[in-house]
Tab-separated table of C-alpha atoms and ligand atoms in Angstrom:
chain	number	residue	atom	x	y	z
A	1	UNK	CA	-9.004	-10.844	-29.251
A	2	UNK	CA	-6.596	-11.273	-26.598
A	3	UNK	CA	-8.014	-12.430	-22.637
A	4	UNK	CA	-7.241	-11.039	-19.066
A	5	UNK	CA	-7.893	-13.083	-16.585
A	6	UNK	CA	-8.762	-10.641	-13.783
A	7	UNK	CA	-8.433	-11.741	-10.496
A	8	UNK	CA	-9.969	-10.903	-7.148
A	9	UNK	CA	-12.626	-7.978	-8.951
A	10	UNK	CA	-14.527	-5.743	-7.400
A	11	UNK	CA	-17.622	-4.030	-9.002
A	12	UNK	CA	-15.272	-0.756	-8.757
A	13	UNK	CA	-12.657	-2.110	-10.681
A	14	UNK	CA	-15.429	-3.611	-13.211
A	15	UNK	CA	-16.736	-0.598	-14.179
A	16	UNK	CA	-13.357	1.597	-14.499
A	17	UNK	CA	-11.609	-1.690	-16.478
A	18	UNK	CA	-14.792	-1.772	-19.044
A	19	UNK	CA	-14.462	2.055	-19.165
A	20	UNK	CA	-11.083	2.159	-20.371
A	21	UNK	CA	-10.610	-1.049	-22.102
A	22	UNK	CA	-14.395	-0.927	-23.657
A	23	UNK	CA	-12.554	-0.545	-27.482
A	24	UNK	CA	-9.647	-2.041	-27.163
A	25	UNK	CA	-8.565	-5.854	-28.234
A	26	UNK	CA	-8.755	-7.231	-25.176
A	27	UNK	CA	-11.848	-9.101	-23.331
A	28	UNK	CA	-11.550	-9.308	-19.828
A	29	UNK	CA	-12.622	-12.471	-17.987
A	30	UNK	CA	-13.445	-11.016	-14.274
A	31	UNK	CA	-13.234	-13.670	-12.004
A	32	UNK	CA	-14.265	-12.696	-8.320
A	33	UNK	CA	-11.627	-14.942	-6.033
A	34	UNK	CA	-8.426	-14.547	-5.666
A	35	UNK	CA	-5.342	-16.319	-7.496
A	36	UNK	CA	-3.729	-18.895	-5.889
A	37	UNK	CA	-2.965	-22.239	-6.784
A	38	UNK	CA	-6.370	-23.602	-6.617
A	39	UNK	CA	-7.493	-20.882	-8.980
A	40	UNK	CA	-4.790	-20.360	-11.100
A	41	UNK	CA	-6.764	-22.713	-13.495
A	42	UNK	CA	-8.891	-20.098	-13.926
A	43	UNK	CA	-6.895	-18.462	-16.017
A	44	UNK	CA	-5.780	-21.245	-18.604
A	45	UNK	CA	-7.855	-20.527	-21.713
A	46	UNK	CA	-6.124	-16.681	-20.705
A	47	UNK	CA	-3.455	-14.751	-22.733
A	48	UNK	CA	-2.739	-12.932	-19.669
A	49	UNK	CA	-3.533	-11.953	-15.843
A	50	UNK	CA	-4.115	-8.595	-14.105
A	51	UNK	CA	-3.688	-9.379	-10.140
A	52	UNK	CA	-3.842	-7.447	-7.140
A	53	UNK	CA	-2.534	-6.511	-4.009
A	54	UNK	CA	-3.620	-10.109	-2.262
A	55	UNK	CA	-3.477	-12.192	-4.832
A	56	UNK	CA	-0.423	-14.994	-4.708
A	57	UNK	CA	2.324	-14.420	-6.991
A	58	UNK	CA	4.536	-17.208	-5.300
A	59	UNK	CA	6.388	-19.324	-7.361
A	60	UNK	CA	3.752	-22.571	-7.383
A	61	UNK	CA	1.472	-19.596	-8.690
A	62	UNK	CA	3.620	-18.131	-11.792
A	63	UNK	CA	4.729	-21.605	-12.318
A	64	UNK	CA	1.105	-23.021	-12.898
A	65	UNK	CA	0.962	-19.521	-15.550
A	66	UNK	CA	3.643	-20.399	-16.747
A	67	UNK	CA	2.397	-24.022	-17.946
A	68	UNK	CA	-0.702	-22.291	-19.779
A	69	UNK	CA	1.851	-20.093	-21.657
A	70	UNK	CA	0.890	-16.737	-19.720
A	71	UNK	CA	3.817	-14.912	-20.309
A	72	UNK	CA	2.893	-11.662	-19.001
A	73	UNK	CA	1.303	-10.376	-15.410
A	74	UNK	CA	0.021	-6.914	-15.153
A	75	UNK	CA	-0.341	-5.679	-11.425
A	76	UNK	CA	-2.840	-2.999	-11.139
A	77	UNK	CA	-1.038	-1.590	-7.796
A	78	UNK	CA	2.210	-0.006	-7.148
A	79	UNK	CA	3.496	-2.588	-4.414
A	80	UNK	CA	4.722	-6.277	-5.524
A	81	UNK	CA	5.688	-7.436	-2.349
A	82	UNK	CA	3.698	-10.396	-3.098
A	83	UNK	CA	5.445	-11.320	-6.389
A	84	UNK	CA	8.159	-14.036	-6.247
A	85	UNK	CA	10.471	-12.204	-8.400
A	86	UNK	CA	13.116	-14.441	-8.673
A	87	UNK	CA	11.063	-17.324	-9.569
A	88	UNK	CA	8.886	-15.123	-12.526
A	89	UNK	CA	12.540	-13.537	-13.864
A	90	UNK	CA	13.010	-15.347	-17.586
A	91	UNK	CA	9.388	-17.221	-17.755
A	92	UNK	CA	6.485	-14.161	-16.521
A	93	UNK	CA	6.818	-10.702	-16.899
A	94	UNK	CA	5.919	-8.801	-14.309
A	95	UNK	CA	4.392	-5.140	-15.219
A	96	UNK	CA	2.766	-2.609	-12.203
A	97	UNK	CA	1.697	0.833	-12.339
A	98	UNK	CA	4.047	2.422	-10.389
A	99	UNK	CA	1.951	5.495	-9.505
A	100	UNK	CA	-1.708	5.950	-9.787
A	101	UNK	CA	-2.458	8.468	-7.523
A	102	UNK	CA	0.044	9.614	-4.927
A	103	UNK	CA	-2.632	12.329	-3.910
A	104	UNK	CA	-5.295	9.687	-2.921
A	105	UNK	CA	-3.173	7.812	-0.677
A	106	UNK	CA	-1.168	10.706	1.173
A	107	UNK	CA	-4.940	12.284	1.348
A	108	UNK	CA	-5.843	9.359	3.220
A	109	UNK	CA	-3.153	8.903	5.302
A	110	UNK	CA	-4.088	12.584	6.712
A	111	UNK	CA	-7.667	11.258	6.979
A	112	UNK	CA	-6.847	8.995	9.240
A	113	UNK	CA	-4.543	11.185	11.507
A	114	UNK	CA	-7.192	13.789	11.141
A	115	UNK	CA	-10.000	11.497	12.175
A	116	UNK	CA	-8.273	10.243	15.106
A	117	UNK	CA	-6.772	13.444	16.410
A	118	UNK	CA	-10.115	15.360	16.357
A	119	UNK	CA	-12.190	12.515	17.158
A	120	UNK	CA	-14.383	12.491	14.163
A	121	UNK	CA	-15.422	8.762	14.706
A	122	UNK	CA	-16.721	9.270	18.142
A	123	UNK	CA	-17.920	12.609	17.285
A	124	UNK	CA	-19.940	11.232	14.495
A	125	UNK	CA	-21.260	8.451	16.559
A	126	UNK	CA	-22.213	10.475	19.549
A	127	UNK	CA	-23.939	13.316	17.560
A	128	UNK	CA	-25.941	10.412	15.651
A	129	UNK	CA	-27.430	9.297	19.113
A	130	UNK	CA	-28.230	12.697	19.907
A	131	UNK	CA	-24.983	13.037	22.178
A	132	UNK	CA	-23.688	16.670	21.601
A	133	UNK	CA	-21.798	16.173	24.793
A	134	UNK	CA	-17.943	17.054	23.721
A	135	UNK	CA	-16.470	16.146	26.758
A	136	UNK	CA	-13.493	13.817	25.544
A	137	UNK	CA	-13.136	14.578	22.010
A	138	UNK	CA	-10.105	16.671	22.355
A	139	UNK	CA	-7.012	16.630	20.485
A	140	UNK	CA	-4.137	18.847	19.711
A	141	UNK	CA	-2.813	21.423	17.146
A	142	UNK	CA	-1.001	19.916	14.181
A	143	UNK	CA	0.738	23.377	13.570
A	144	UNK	CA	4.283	23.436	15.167
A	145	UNK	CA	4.152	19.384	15.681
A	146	UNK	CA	6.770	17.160	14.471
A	147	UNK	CA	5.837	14.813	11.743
A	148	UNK	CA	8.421	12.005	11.351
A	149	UNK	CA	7.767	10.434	7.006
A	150	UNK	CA	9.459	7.457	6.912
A	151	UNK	CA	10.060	6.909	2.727
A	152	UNK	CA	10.213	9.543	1.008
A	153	UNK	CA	8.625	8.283	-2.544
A	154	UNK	CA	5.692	9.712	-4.277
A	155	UNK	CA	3.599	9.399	-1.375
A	156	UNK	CA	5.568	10.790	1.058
A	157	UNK	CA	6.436	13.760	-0.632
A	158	UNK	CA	2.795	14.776	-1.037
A	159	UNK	CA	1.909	13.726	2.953
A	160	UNK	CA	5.267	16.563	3.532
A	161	UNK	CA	3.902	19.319	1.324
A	162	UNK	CA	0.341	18.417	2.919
A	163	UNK	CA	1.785	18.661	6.679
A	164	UNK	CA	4.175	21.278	5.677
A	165	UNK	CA	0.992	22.954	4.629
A	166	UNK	CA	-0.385	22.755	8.491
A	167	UNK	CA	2.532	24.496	10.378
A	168	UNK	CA	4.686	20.895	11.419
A	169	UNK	CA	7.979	20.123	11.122
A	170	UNK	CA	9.260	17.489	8.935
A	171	UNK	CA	11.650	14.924	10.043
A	172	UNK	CA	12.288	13.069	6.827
A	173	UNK	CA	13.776	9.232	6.725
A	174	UNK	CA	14.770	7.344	3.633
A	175	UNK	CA	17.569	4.554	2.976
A	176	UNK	CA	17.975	6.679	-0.057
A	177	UNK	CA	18.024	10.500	0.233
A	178	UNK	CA	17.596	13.097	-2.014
A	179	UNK	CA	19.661	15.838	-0.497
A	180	UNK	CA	18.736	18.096	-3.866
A	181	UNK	CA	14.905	17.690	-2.939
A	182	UNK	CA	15.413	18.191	0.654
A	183	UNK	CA	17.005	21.369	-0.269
A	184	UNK	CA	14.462	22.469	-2.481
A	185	UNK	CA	11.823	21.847	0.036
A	186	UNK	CA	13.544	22.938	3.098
A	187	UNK	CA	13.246	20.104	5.043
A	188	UNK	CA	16.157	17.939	6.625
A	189	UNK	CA	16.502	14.214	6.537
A	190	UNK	CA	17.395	12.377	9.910
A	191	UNK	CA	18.276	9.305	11.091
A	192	UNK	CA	15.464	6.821	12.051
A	193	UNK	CA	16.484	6.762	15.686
A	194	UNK	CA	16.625	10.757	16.118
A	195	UNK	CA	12.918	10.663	14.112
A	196	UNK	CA	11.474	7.801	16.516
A	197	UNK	CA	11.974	9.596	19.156
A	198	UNK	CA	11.168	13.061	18.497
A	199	UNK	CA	8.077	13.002	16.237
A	200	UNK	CA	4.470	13.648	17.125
A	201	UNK	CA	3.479	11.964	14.677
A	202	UNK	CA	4.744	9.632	12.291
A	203	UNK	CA	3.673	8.108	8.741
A	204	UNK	CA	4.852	5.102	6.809
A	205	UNK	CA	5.802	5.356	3.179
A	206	UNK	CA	8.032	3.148	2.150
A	207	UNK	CA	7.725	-0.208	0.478
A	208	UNK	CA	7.647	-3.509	2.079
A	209	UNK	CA	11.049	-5.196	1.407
A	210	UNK	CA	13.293	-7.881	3.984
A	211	UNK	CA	14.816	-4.578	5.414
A	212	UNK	CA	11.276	-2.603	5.969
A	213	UNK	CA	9.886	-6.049	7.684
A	214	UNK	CA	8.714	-5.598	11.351
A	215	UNK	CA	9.985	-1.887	10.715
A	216	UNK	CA	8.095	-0.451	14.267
A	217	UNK	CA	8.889	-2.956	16.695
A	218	UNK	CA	8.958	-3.272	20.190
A	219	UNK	CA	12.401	-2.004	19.618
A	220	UNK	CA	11.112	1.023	17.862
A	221	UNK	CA	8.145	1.882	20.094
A	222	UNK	CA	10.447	1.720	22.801
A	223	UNK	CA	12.063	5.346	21.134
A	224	UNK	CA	8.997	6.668	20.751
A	225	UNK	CA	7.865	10.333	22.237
A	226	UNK	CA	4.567	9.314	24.584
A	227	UNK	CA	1.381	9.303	22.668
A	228	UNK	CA	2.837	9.263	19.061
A	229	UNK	CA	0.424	8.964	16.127
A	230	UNK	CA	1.290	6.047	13.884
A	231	UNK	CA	0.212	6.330	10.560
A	232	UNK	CA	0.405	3.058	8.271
A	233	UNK	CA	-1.176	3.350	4.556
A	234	UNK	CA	1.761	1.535	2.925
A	235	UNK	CA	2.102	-2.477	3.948
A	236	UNK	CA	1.066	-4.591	7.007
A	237	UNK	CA	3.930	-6.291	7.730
A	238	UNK	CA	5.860	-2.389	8.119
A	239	UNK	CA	4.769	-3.164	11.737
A	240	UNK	CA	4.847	-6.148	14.065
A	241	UNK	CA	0.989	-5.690	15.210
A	242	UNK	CA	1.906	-7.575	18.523
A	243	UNK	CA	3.971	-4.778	19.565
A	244	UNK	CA	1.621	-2.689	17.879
A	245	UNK	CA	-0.740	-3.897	20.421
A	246	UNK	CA	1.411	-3.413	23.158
A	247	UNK	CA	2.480	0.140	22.788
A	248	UNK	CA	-1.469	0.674	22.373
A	249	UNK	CA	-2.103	-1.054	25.999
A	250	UNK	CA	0.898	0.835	27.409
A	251	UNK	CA	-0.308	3.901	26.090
A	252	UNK	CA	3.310	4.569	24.274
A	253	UNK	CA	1.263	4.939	21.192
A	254	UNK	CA	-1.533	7.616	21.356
A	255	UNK	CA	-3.683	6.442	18.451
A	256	UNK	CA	-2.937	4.085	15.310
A	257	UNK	CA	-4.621	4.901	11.790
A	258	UNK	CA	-3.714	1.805	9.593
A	259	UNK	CA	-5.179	1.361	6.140
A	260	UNK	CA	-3.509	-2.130	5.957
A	261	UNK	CA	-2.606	-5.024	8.073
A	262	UNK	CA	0.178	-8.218	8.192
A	263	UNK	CA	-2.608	-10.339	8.230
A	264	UNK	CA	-5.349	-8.736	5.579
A	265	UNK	CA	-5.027	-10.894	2.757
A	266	UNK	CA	-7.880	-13.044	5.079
A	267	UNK	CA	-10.131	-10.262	5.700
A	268	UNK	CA	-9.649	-6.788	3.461
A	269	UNK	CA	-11.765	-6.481	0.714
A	270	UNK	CA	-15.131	-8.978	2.252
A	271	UNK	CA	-17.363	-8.620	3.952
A	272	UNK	CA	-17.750	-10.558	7.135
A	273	UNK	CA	-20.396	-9.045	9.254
A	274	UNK	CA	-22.227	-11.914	9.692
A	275	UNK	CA	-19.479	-14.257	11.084
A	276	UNK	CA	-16.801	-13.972	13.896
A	277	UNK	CA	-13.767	-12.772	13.491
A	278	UNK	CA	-10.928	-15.582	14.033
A	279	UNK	CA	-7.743	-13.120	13.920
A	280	UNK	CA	-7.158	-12.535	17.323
A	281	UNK	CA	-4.981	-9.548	16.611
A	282	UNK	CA	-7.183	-8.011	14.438
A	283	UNK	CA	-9.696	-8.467	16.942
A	284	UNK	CA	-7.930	-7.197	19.772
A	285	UNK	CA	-6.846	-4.032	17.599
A	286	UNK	CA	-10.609	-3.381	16.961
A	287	UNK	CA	-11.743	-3.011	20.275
A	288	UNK	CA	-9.152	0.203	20.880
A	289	UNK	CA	-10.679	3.602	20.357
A	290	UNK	CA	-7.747	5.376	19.445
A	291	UNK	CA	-7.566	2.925	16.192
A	292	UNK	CA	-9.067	3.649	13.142
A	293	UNK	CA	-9.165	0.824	10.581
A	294	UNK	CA	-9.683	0.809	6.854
A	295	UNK	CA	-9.341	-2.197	4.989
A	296	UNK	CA	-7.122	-0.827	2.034
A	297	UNK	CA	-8.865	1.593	0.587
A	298	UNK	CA	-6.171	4.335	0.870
A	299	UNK	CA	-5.501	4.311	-3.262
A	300	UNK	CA	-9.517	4.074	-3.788
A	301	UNK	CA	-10.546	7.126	-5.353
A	302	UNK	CA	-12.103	8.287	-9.327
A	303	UNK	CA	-8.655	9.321	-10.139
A	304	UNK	CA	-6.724	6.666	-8.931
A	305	UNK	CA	-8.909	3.889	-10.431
A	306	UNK	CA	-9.022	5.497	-14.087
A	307	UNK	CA	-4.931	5.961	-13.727
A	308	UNK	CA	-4.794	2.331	-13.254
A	309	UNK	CA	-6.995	1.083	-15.785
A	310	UNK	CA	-5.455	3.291	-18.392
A	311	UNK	CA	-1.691	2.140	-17.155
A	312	UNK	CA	-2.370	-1.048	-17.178
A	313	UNK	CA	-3.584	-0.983	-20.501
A	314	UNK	CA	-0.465	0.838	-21.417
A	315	UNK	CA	1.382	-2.472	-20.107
A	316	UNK	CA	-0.395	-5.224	-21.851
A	317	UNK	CA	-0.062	-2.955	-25.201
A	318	UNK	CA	3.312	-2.594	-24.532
A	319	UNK	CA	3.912	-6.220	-24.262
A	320	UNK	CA	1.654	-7.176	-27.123
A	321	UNK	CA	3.097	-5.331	-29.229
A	322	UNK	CA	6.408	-6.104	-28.714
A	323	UNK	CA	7.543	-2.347	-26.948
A	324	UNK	CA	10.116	-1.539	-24.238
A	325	UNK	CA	8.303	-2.631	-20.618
A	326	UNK	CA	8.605	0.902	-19.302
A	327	UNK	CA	6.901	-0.363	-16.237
A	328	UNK	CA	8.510	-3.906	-15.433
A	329	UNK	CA	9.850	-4.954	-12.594
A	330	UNK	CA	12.017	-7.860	-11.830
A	331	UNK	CA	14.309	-9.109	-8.784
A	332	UNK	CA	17.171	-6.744	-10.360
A	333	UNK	CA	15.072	-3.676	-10.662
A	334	UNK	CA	13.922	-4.665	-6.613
A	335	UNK	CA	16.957	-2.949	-6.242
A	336	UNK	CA	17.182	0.924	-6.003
A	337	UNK	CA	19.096	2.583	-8.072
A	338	UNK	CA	17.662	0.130	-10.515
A	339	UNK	CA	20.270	-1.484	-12.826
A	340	UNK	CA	18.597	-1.955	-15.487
A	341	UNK	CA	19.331	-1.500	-19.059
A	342	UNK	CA	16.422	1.052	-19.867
A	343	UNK	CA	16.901	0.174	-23.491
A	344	UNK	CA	16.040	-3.348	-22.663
A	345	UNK	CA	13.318	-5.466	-21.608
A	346	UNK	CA	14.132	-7.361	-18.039
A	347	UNK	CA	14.864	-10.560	-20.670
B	1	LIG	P1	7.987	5.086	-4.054
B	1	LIG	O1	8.765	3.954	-4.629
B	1	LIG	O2	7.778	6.311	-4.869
B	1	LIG	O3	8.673	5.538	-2.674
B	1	LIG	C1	9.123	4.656	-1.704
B	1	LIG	C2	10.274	5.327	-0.971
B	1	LIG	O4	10.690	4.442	0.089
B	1	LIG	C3	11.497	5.564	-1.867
B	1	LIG	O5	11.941	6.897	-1.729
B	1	LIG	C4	12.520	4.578	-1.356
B	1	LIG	O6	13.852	5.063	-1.477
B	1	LIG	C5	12.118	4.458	0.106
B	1	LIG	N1	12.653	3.274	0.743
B	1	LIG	C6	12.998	2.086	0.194
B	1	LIG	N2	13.502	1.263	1.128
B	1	LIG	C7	13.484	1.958	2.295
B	1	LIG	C8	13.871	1.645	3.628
B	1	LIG	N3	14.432	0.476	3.932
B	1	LIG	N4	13.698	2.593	4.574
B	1	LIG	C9	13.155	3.803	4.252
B	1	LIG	N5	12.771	4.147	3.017
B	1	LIG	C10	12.934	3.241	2.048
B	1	LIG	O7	6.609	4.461	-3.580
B	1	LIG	P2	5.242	5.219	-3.308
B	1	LIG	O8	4.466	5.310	-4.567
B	1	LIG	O9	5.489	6.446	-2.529
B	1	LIG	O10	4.490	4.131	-2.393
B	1	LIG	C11	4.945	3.820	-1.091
B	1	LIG	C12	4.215	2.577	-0.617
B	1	LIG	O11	2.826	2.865	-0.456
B	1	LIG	C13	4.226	1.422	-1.642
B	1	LIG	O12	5.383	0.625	-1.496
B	1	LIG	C14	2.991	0.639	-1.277
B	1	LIG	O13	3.347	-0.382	-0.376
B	1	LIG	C15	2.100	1.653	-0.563
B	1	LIG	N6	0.853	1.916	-1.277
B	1	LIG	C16	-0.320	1.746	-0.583
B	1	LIG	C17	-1.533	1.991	-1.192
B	1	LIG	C18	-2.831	1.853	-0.445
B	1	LIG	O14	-3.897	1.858	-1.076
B	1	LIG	N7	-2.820	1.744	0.868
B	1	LIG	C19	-1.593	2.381	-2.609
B	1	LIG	C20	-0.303	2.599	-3.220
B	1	LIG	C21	0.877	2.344	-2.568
C-alpha cells in the first residue's frame, strides 16, 4: 500500500478523503500542521504528499521531499502560487485539481457582496438583540449596476452569468480574452483602467502571478467610482491591504468582502479566539463594518470537497501507474497558452 502524507487536515477534508479513497491502495497519514521545513520530516516514511493552499512548497521544502524520494505532490486546490515551480521542475511533480467547484466559489463571492450590500451581518446581529430597528441597513439595487470581473476563468464566468442573472452590466477584464465567449455571452471586455473606474462593483478572479501582485493599489483605488464594492475570493496578495485600508478610511471603497488575505497563511484555518491578534492589518480591517471576512472558505462546500478528493485520486493513480499527468503543472505550463506537449509528461 502506497502513503499520503496529508498535510495541514481538517476534520472536513478527513471525512471526504476516507470517503473516496476508503478502497483504494493508498493509506493516508493525516497530519494536522502544516508543511514546512520543520515538518517536512513528517512525511519521510511517505510515498507521496497532498498539500494545501498554505502549506510551503518553496524550494528548501520540495528539496527536503525530494531527499526521501517523494517524487510526486498532489495539491488538492486549484491555485499553486505557493509552489516553487522552477525548483520542483525535473525532481517533484506537481499535480492540482484545476477545478473543483467553480459554482461554490462564484456563489460565495455573491455572498459576500450580497451580505454587505443588504446588511445581512448587522441585520442578523441587531434582530438577535431584539433590534428590529432598520434604520441604516440600506443598500442599493444590483439590477442596472456595473459589475467590473477581473479574470475571466471558471470562476468568473459563473460570477457573470450569476450577475448577468440580476440585471448588471458586465465589464469583463482578462490578459487573455476570449472574444468567441464574449460574443456568445454578450458581454464586452474592457481595459482595466476604463473597468476601475466605471464599475459598481468589482470581483477578483484571476490567479495570483508577479503580474496580478498588488493588483488594487493605491494606484488603482485612486480610479475607482466612490463607494465601489471590492470583491476578493481569489488570492491575498491580488490587493495591497494597506491601500486596502486606506480607500476604506477615505471612504473610496464602499465595502470590502474578502475570502482571503496577503497575510492568512498565520491565521486562516485556526482558531484564535482566545489570544490577541498580532496582525495589525488584519486587525485594523476587522474593526470596519463595511468588511466582511471569511477565512477561505469560498471553495468549502459538499460538492467541492468530493470533486477534490476524487481528482486527486485521479492524480496519484495517474502517476502510479505510470499515465499522462493530465493535471500537472510546472513553471512552463505557468504560462498561458500552456506549451506543453499534451502527449507528454512535464519530464
Ligand atoms: P482559471 O484559470 O479558470 O481562470 C483564471 C483567469 O484569469 C484566466 O482566464 C486567465 O486568463 C486570467 N488571468 C491570468 N492572468 C491574468 C492577469 N494578469 N490579469 C487578468 N486576468 C488574468 O481559474 P479559476 O478556476 O477561475 O480560479 C481563479 C482563482 O480563484 C484561482 O487562481 C485561485 O487563486 C482562486 N480560488 C479561490 C478559492 C477559494 O476558496 N477562495 C478556490 C478556488 C480558486
Amino acid at each position: 500500500m502506497r502513503k499520503i502524507a496529508f498535510f495541514d487536515t481538517k476534520s472536513y477534508d478527513r471525512d471526504s478523503f476516507l470517503k473516496t479513497f476508503g478502497d483504494s491502495e493508498y493509506s493516508i497519514k493525516f497530519i494536522d500542521s502544516r508543511l514546512y521545513e520543520d515538518t517536512a520530516i513528517l512525511a519521510n516514511d511517505c510515498d507521496a504528499v497532498c498539500a494545501f493552499v498554505n502549506d510551503d512548497l518553496s524550494k528548501g521544502v520540495l528539496d527536503i521531499l525530494s531527499s526521501y524520494g517523494i517524487r510526486i505532490v498532489v495539491l488538492r486546490c486549484a491555485g499553486y502560487n505557493n509552489v516553487d515551480l522552477d525548483a520542483s521542475y525535473g525532481k517533484i511533480h506537481v499535480l492540482r485539481v484545476p477545478a473543483y467547484s467553480p459554482y461554490a466559489v462564484a456563489e460565495h463571492a455573491l455572498a459576500l457582496l450580497m451580505a454587505l450590500n443588504r446588511k445581512t451581518h448587522k441585520a442578523y446581529n441587531r434582530t438577535r438583540n431584539s433590534n428590529f430597528s432598520i434604520a441604516g441597513l440600506q443598500g442599493f439595487d444590483l439590477y442596472g449596476k456595473s459589475a467590473g470581473i477581473v479574470g475571466t476563468g471558471k470562476i468568473g464566468r459563473i460570477m457573470i452569468d450569476i450577475l448577468k442573472g440580476f440585471g448588471m452590466n458586465i465589464l469583463a477584464y482578462d490578459y487573455y480574452r476570449d472574444e468567441e465567449y464574449a460574443k456568445t455571452r454578450g458581454i464586452s471586455y474592457v481595459d482595466l483602467d476604463f473597468l476601475y473606474k466605471n464599475s459598481d462593483v468589482i470581483s477578483l478572479h484571476c490567479p495570483l502571478t508577479k503580474e496580478t501582485h498588488h493588483l488594487i493599489d493605491n494606484k488603482a483605488i485612486e480610479m475607482f467610482k466612490d463607494g465601489v464594492f471590492l470583491i476578493n475570493t481569489s488570492r491575498g496578495s491580488l490587493i495591497d491591504t494597506e491601500s486596502l485600508i486606506y480607500g476604506l478610511k477615505t471612504q473610496k471603497i464602499g465595502a470590502a468582502g474578502l475570502d482571503v488575505y496577503e497575510e492568512e497563511s498565520a491565521y486562516f484555518f485556526e482558531d484564535f479566539s482566545e489570544t490577541v491578534i498580532q496582525d495589525d492589518v488584519l486587525a485594523r480591517l476587522l474593526t470596519f463594518n463595511n468588511v466582511l471576512i471569511t477565512s477561505h472558505q469560498a471553495f468549502l462546500t459538499n460538492e467541492a470537497l468530493a470533486n477534490i478528493a476524487s481528482t486527486t485520486l485521479k492524480n496519484l493513480d495517474d502517476f502510479f501507474e505510470g499515465n499522462f499527468l493530465e493535471n500537472e503543472i510546472c513553471y512552463r505550463c505557468d504560462k498561458k497558452p500552456c506549451k506543453r506537449d499534451l502527449k507528454k509528461n512535464c519530464f
